[in-house]
Coordinates of C-alpha atoms in Angstrom, one line a residue:
X421 CA 97.9 83.7 78.1
X422 CA 99.6 87.4 77.5
X423 CA 102.9 89.1 78.3
X424 CA 103.8 92.8 78.0
X425 CA 106.7 94.5 79.0
X426 CA 108.7 97.9 78.0
X427 CA 110.9 98.4 76.2
X428 CA 113.8 97.5 79.1
X429 CA 112.2 94.2 79.5
X430 CA 114.0 92.8 76.6
X431 CA 116.6 90.5 78.9
X432 CA 114.1 89.2 81.1
X433 CA 111.2 88.0 78.4
X434 CA 111.6 85.5 76.8
X435 CA 112.9 83.9 80.7
X436 CA 109.1 84.8 81.8
X437 CA 107.5 83.9 78.2
X438 CA 109.4 80.4 79.0
X439 CA 107.9 79.9 82.6
X440 CA 104.6 81.0 81.5
X441 CA 104.4 78.2 78.9
X442 CA 105.6 76.0 81.8
X443 CA 102.5 77.0 84.0
X444 CA 104.8 79.1 86.4
X445 CA 102.5 81.2 88.9
X446 CA 102.9 84.6 86.7
X447 CA 104.1 86.6 89.6
X448 CA 107.3 84.5 90.3
X449 CA 107.6 84.1 86.3
X450 CA 107.7 87.9 85.7
X451 CA 110.4 88.3 88.8
X452 CA 112.8 86.0 87.0
X453 CA 112.9 88.0 84.0
X454 CA 113.1 91.2 85.8
X455 CA 116.1 89.5 87.6
X456 CA 118.0 89.5 84.3
X457 CA 117.0 93.1 83.7
X458 CA 117.9 94.5 86.6
X459 CA 121.5 92.6 86.3
X460 CA 122.4 93.9 83.2
X461 CA 124.6 97.1 82.3
X462 CA 123.4 98.0 79.3
X463 CA 119.8 98.9 80.6
X464 CA 120.4 102.4 82.1
X465 CA 117.6 102.8 83.7
X466 CA 116.9 99.6 86.1
X467 CA 119.3 98.1 88.3
X468 CA 122.9 97.4 88.3
X469 CA 123.1 100.1 84.7
X470 CA 121.2 102.8 86.1
X471 CA 122.1 106.0 87.3
X472 CA 122.8 106.7 91.0
X473 CA 120.9 109.8 92.8
X474 CA 122.4 113.1 93.5
X475 CA 124.9 112.2 96.0
X476 CA 126.0 109.3 94.3
X477 CA 124.4 106.5 96.0
X478 CA 122.3 103.9 94.2
X479 CA 118.5 104.1 94.9
X480 CA 116.3 101.4 93.7
X481 CA 112.4 100.9 94.2
X482 CA 110.2 98.2 93.1
X483 CA 106.7 96.8 93.6
X484 CA 104.6 93.9 92.8
X485 CA 101.2 93.3 92.4
X486 CA 98.8 89.7 92.5
X487 CA 95.7 90.6 91.0
X488 CA 93.9 87.4 92.0
X489 CA 93.9 88.4 95.6
X490 CA 95.1 92.5 95.4
X491 CA 98.3 92.0 97.6
X492 CA 101.1 94.4 96.9
X493 CA 104.4 94.1 98.1
X494 CA 107.0 97.4 97.2
X495 CA 110.2 98.6 98.5
X496 CA 111.8 102.3 98.1
X497 CA 115.3 103.5 98.5
X498 CA 117.0 99.7 98.5
X499 CA 120.7 100.5 98.5
X500 CA 122.4 97.1 98.6
X501 CA 120.9 95.0 96.1
X502 CA 119.3 96.1 92.6
X503 CA 116.6 93.4 92.6
X504 CA 113.8 96.0 93.9
X505 CA 111.1 93.2 92.3
X506 CA 112.5 90.3 94.4
X507 CA 112.4 92.2 97.8
X508 CA 109.1 93.8 96.9
X509 CA 107.5 90.2 96.7
X510 CA 109.4 89.4 100.3
X511 CA 107.1 92.6 101.6
X512 CA 104.2 90.7 100.3
X513 CA 104.9 87.7 101.5
X514 CA 106.7 87.6 104.9
X515 CA 105.6 91.1 106.1
X516 CA 101.8 92.6 107.3
X517 CA 103.3 95.9 105.6
X518 CA 102.6 96.6 101.6
X519 CA 105.6 99.1 101.7
X520 CA 109.1 99.3 103.3
X521 CA 112.0 101.4 102.5
X522 CA 115.2 102.6 103.1
X523 CA 117.8 100.3 105.8
X524 CA 114.5 98.2 106.5
X525 CA 114.6 96.8 102.6
X526 CA 117.9 96.3 102.4
X527 CA 117.7 94.5 106.0
X528 CA 114.8 92.2 104.3
X529 CA 116.6 91.6 101.3
X530 CA 119.6 90.0 103.2
X531 CA 117.3 88.1 105.5
X532 CA 115.7 86.6 102.0
X533 CA 119.7 85.4 100.7
X534 CA 120.1 88.3 98.6
X535 CA 124.0 88.8 99.3
X536 CA 125.2 93.1 99.6
X537 CA 126.5 94.0 96.4
X538 CA 128.7 97.3 94.8
X539 CA 125.3 98.5 93.4
X540 CA 127.0 101.7 91.7
X541 CA 128.2 100.7 87.9
X542 CA 131.9 102.5 87.9
X543 CA 130.2 104.1 84.2
X544 CA 127.7 105.4 86.1
X545 CA 129.8 106.7 88.7
X546 CA 132.4 108.4 86.2
X547 CA 129.6 110.0 84.9
X548 CA 127.9 111.2 88.2
X549 CA 131.2 112.7 88.8
X550 CA 132.2 114.6 85.8
X551 CA 128.2 116.2 86.0
X552 CA 129.0 117.5 89.3
X553 CA 132.4 119.0 88.1
X554 CA 130.2 120.7 85.1
X555 CA 127.4 122.4 86.8
X556 CA 129.5 123.2 90.2
X557 CA 132.2 125.7 91.1
X558 CA 135.3 125.0 92.4
X559 CA 134.5 125.8 95.9
X560 CA 130.9 124.4 96.1
X561 CA 132.5 121.1 94.5
X562 CA 134.9 121.0 97.6
X563 CA 132.3 121.5 100.0
X564 CA 130.5 118.9 98.3
X565 CA 127.7 117.4 99.4
X566 CA 127.1 120.3 102.2
X567 CA 125.7 122.1 99.5
X568 CA 121.8 123.1 99.3
X569 CA 121.2 120.4 97.1
X570 CA 117.5 121.2 95.9
X571 CA 118.9 123.7 93.3
X572 CA 120.8 121.0 91.4
X573 CA 117.6 119.2 91.0
X574 CA 116.5 121.3 88.1
X575 CA 120.2 121.6 86.4
X576 CA 121.6 117.8 86.5
X577 CA 119.5 115.4 84.5
X578 CA 121.3 111.5 83.2
X579 CA 123.3 111.8 80.3
X580 CA 120.5 109.7 78.1
X581 CA 117.7 111.6 79.6
X582 CA 116.2 107.9 80.8
X583 CA 113.2 108.6 83.3
X584 CA 112.1 104.7 82.7
X585 CA 111.1 101.4 84.8
X586 CA 111.0 98.0 83.6
X587 CA 107.3 97.0 83.8
X588 CA 105.7 93.5 83.6
X589 CA 102.0 92.6 83.0
X590 CA 100.9 89.0 82.3
X591 CA 97.4 86.6 82.1
X592 CA 99.1 83.4 83.3
X593 CA 97.6 80.1 82.9
X594 CA 95.4 79.8 85.9
X595 CA 93.9 83.6 84.2
X596 CA 95.6 85.5 87.1
X597 CA 96.7 89.2 86.0
X598 CA 99.8 90.1 87.7
X599 CA 102.0 93.3 87.8
X600 CA 104.6 93.8 88.8
X601 CA 107.9 97.0 88.5
X602 CA 111.9 97.3 89.3
X603 CA 113.7 100.6 88.8
X604 CA 116.8 103.0 90.1
X605 CA 114.4 105.6 89.5
X606 CA 115.1 109.3 88.3
X607 CA 118.8 109.9 87.2
X608 CA 120.1 112.6 89.6
X609 CA 117.2 112.7 91.6
X610 CA 116.8 114.4 95.5
X611 CA 118.2 111.8 97.8
X612 CA 115.1 109.5 98.9
X613 CA 113.0 110.3 95.9
X614 CA 110.5 107.8 95.4
X615 CA 108.5 107.8 91.7
X616 CA 105.7 105.9 90.9
X617 CA 107.2 102.2 90.4
X618 CA 106.8 101.4 94.0
X619 CA 103.1 103.2 94.4
X620 CA 100.5 100.6 93.3
X621 CA 97.4 102.3 91.8
X622 CA 99.8 105.3 90.3
X623 CA 103.1 103.3 88.9
X624 CA 101.0 99.4 88.6
X625 CA 97.7 97.9 89.4
X626 CA 96.8 94.4 88.7
X627 CA 92.7 92.8 89.1
X628 CA 92.4 89.4 87.7
X629 CA 88.6 90.5 86.7
X630 CA 89.5 93.2 84.8
X631 CA 93.1 93.8 83.9
X632 CA 96.4 95.4 84.6
X633 CA 97.9 98.7 83.8
X634 CA 101.9 100.2 84.9
X635 CA 103.5 103.2 83.8
X636 CA 107.0 104.7 82.7
X637 CA 108.8 107.9 82.3
X638 CA 107.7 110.8 84.6
X639 CA 106.1 109.1 87.6
X640 CA 105.0 112.5 89.4
X641 CA 102.5 112.5 86.6
X642 CA 101.1 109.3 87.3
X643 CA 100.7 109.4 91.0
X644 CA 99.0 113.2 91.0
X645 CA 96.8 110.9 89.1
X646 CA 96.8 107.6 90.2
X647 CA 97.0 106.6 86.7
X648 CA 97.0 102.4 86.6
X649 CA 94.3 102.6 88.9
X650 CA 92.3 104.7 86.9
X651 CA 92.5 102.6 83.7
X652 CA 91.6 99.2 85.5
X653 CA 89.0 100.8 87.5
X654 CA 87.3 102.3 84.3
X655 CA 87.2 99.1 82.9
X656 CA 85.7 97.6 86.1
X657 CA 82.7 100.5 85.2
X658 CA 82.6 98.8 81.7
X659 CA 85.2 100.5 79.9
X660 CA 86.7 99.1 77.0
X661 CA 90.8 99.0 77.2
X662 CA 91.1 101.6 74.3
X663 CA 88.0 103.7 76.5
X664 CA 90.0 102.9 79.7
X665 CA 93.4 104.3 78.6
X666 CA 92.0 107.1 77.1
X667 CA 90.5 107.9 80.3
X668 CA 93.6 108.1 82.0
X669 CA 95.5 110.2 78.9
X670 CA 92.9 113.0 79.2
X671 CA 93.4 112.9 83.4
X672 CA 97.1 113.3 83.2
X673 CA 96.0 115.7 80.4
X674 CA 94.3 117.8 82.9
X675 CA 97.1 118.8 84.9
X676 CA 98.5 122.3 86.0
X677 CA 101.5 123.0 87.4
X678 CA 104.2 120.7 88.8
X679 CA 106.8 118.9 86.9
X680 CA 104.7 118.0 83.3
X681 CA 107.3 115.8 80.6
X682 CA 106.2 112.4 79.1
X683 CA 104.6 109.4 80.1
X684 CA 103.8 106.0 78.8
X685 CA 101.0 104.1 79.7
X686 CA 101.1 100.1 78.8
X687 CA 97.6 98.1 79.9
X688 CA 95.8 94.7 79.1
X689 CA 92.5 93.4 79.7
X690 CA 90.8 90.1 80.8
X691 CA 90.5 89.5 77.6
X692 CA 93.9 89.2 76.5
X693 CA 93.7 92.5 74.4
X694 CA 96.2 95.1 74.9
X695 CA 97.4 98.8 74.5
X696 CA 100.4 101.1 75.1
X697 CA 100.4 105.0 74.7
X698 CA 103.1 107.6 74.5
X699 CA 102.2 110.7 76.3
X700 CA 103.9 114.3 75.5
X701 CA 106.8 112.3 73.5
X702 CA 108.5 113.0 70.2
X703 CA 108.5 109.8 69.1
X704 CA 106.6 106.4 70.3
X705 CA 108.1 104.2 73.4
X706 CA 108.9 100.6 72.4
X707 CA 107.4 97.6 74.6
X708 CA 107.9 93.9 73.9
X709 CA 104.4 91.5 73.6
X710 CA 104.7 87.6 73.5
X711 CA 101.4 85.7 73.3
X712 CA 101.9 81.7 72.7
X713 CA 100.7 81.9 69.6
X714 CA 104.0 83.5 68.8
X715 CA 107.1 82.0 67.9
X716 CA 108.8 84.8 69.9
X717 CA 108.7 87.9 71.5
X718 CA 107.8 90.8 69.6
X719 CA 108.7 94.3 69.8
X720 CA 106.1 97.2 68.6
X721 CA 106.1 101.0 68.6
X722 CA 103.3 102.6 70.9
X723 CA 100.7 104.9 69.5
X724 CA 101.5 109.0 70.4
X725 CA 99.1 110.6 72.1

């Protein structure tokens, strides 16, 4: 078995590792851990601790993939609950769809028993309002939100410059390889923006025959290159895990135009190997690794590429 998550997975990795040790199906074990990440207000890029869109509204995205069947469930712009991975799981289980967004996602959350909650952390709301006051004139602020929002997309960024997701992937006791994601998305994003986190093949992908991959940071780049799928397909075509990730990095590096920033790629193969690389970042990202041979999960730095 193996469990890999990025640094934001800390509140939930021990829970997931414990469930995997007990033989729980990997996707369920990861969702139990992700639930804890989403509820932790100190994680400023996922769930309750995340930042709102430019209108001050929280919008949560997430996805799950069963590597045994390649079934996928995903949600986008979920507003009334922050448990995006759990609702994504319900899409996979209960609907003949792969992705549900907006009001439909919130409706499904209610149907599976998740209560409507206040999803905007008080501090996040205060910082959001101050940001608007800093960049808008007094007249613009009085008219807000009835002003053009697109110009603000590049002016306002979240105060901690966080474009992170929580990504979990594992190989469970039954040799199933699975992946799950959850995020509050890019802080101060244009309303309705979806990144890579709910998009199978971009932000996550899993195939029990070969491995799994998931991305954090600038989702637009992972969408353009179908980064997670590229890694798993490269392994399917016979490349090693290292070479598959190298191939994906080269694809990202070839991008021209559009928004270019940092990307962190996480991947495992069917042999229990793992690799995490940080592309176009000043310092390596951190991640968590757990295997049954370890006394506890270990935090490690990624490779800079």
